[in-house]
Amino acid sequence: MNVPYLLKYHKTAKVMSKILNVCYWIFFSLTVFSFLLFVRSKFFPTGFAPISLNSNGTLSISPDQIIQFRIPAKDFDGVDLNSIFSSFLVAVSFALLLITNILKQLKDILKNVVDNAPFHEKNAKNILHIGYTFIAGSVCVPVSKAYVINKIIHAFDLNNMKAVYTVNVELLFIGILLILLSAIFHYGAYLQQEYDTTL
């Protein structure tokens, strides 16, 4: 590969590194904010009413962006909406934590690329951590969604409905592929180290 292409990729890596750095801090802030909201709703529930009705007097909730619950105002009597919101915040905080961890690993990888060390051993470890994060997400994200949906079903006593838990196969597959890729990077780092020591 000629030098102009290398310079082009190096500049692209620098730009991507800055973008990922900004994204990391945004998601880190969102994670902290959602966790603080959870603490507020759980331990200081008085005067905390984050769930409101829309114009036609119904509440619309879609915890998984697939199923949407539309609940009329008359069914709200005796229902602890704060508990539902707290469970939703737990799920959101956990998802944001996983995304923040992935962004941190990607940020560290690109930093090594910018420093002209794409096959650094740390990159192999970063990819491995991303793989583990995806595998954890494949199990825990569906659990958190099922937990929130079950909360809604039980709170409003919705008949003939239940949340079924299944592992997210796509996330699991991506996690396994990333673990395999980390092994390749680890071998590349070993070859790079051997090459450097022979010069």
Coordinates of N, CA and C in Angstrom, one line a residue, residues 48-54 58-61 71 76 79-88 152 156:
F48 N -42.5 12.6 42.4 CA -41.8 12.2 41.1 C -42.8 11.5 40.2
A49 N -43.3 12.2 39.2 CA -44.3 11.7 38.3 C -43.8 11.8 36.8
P50 N -42.9 10.9 36.4 CA -42.3 11.0 35.1 C -43.2 10.5 34.0
I51 N -44.2 9.7 34.3 CA -45.1 9.1 33.3 C -46.3 10.0 33.2
S52 N -46.6 10.5 32.1 CA -47.8 11.3 31.9 C -48.7 10.8 30.8
L53 N -50.0 11.2 30.8 CA -50.9 10.8 29.8 C -50.8 11.6 28.6
N54 N -51.2 11.0 27.4 CA -51.2 11.8 26.2 C -52.5 12.5 26.1
T58 N -54.7 8.3 27.5 CA -54.2 7.0 27.6 C -52.7 7.1 27.8
L59 N -52.1 6.0 28.3 CA -50.6 5.9 28.4 C -50.1 4.9 27.4
S60 N -49.1 5.3 26.6 CA -48.5 4.4 25.7 C -47.1 4.1 26.1
I61 N -46.8 2.8 26.2 CA -45.5 2.3 26.7 C -45.0 1.3 25.7
I71 N -52.8 2.1 27.6 CA -53.6 1.8 28.8 C -54.5 3.0 29.1
F76 N -55.6 3.2 35.9 CA -54.5 3.6 36.6 C -54.7 3.5 38.1
V79 N -52.3 1.6 40.7 CA -51.1 1.1 40.0 C -50.0 2.0 40.4
D80 N -48.8 1.4 40.8 CA -47.6 2.1 41.1 C -46.8 2.4 39.8
L81 N -47.1 3.5 39.2 CA -46.4 3.8 37.9 C -44.9 4.1 38.2
N82 N -44.6 4.6 39.4 CA -43.2 4.8 39.7 C -42.4 3.5 39.6
S83 N -43.0 2.4 40.1 CA -42.3 1.1 40.1 C -42.0 0.7 38.6
I84 N -43.0 0.9 37.7 CA -42.8 0.6 36.3 C -41.7 1.4 35.7
F85 N -41.7 2.7 36.0 CA -40.7 3.6 35.5 C -39.3 3.2 36.1
S86 N -39.2 2.8 37.3 CA -37.9 2.4 37.9 C -37.4 1.2 37.2
S87 N -38.2 0.2 36.9 CA -37.8 -1.0 36.2 C -37.3 -0.7 34.8
F88 N -38.0 0.3 34.2 CA -37.6 0.7 32.8 C -36.3 1.4 32.9
I152 N -45.2 -4.4 33.6 CA -46.4 -3.8 33.1 C -47.6 -4.7 33.1
F156 N -50.9 -3.9 35.6 CA -52.3 -3.6 35.0 C -53.1 -4.8 34.9

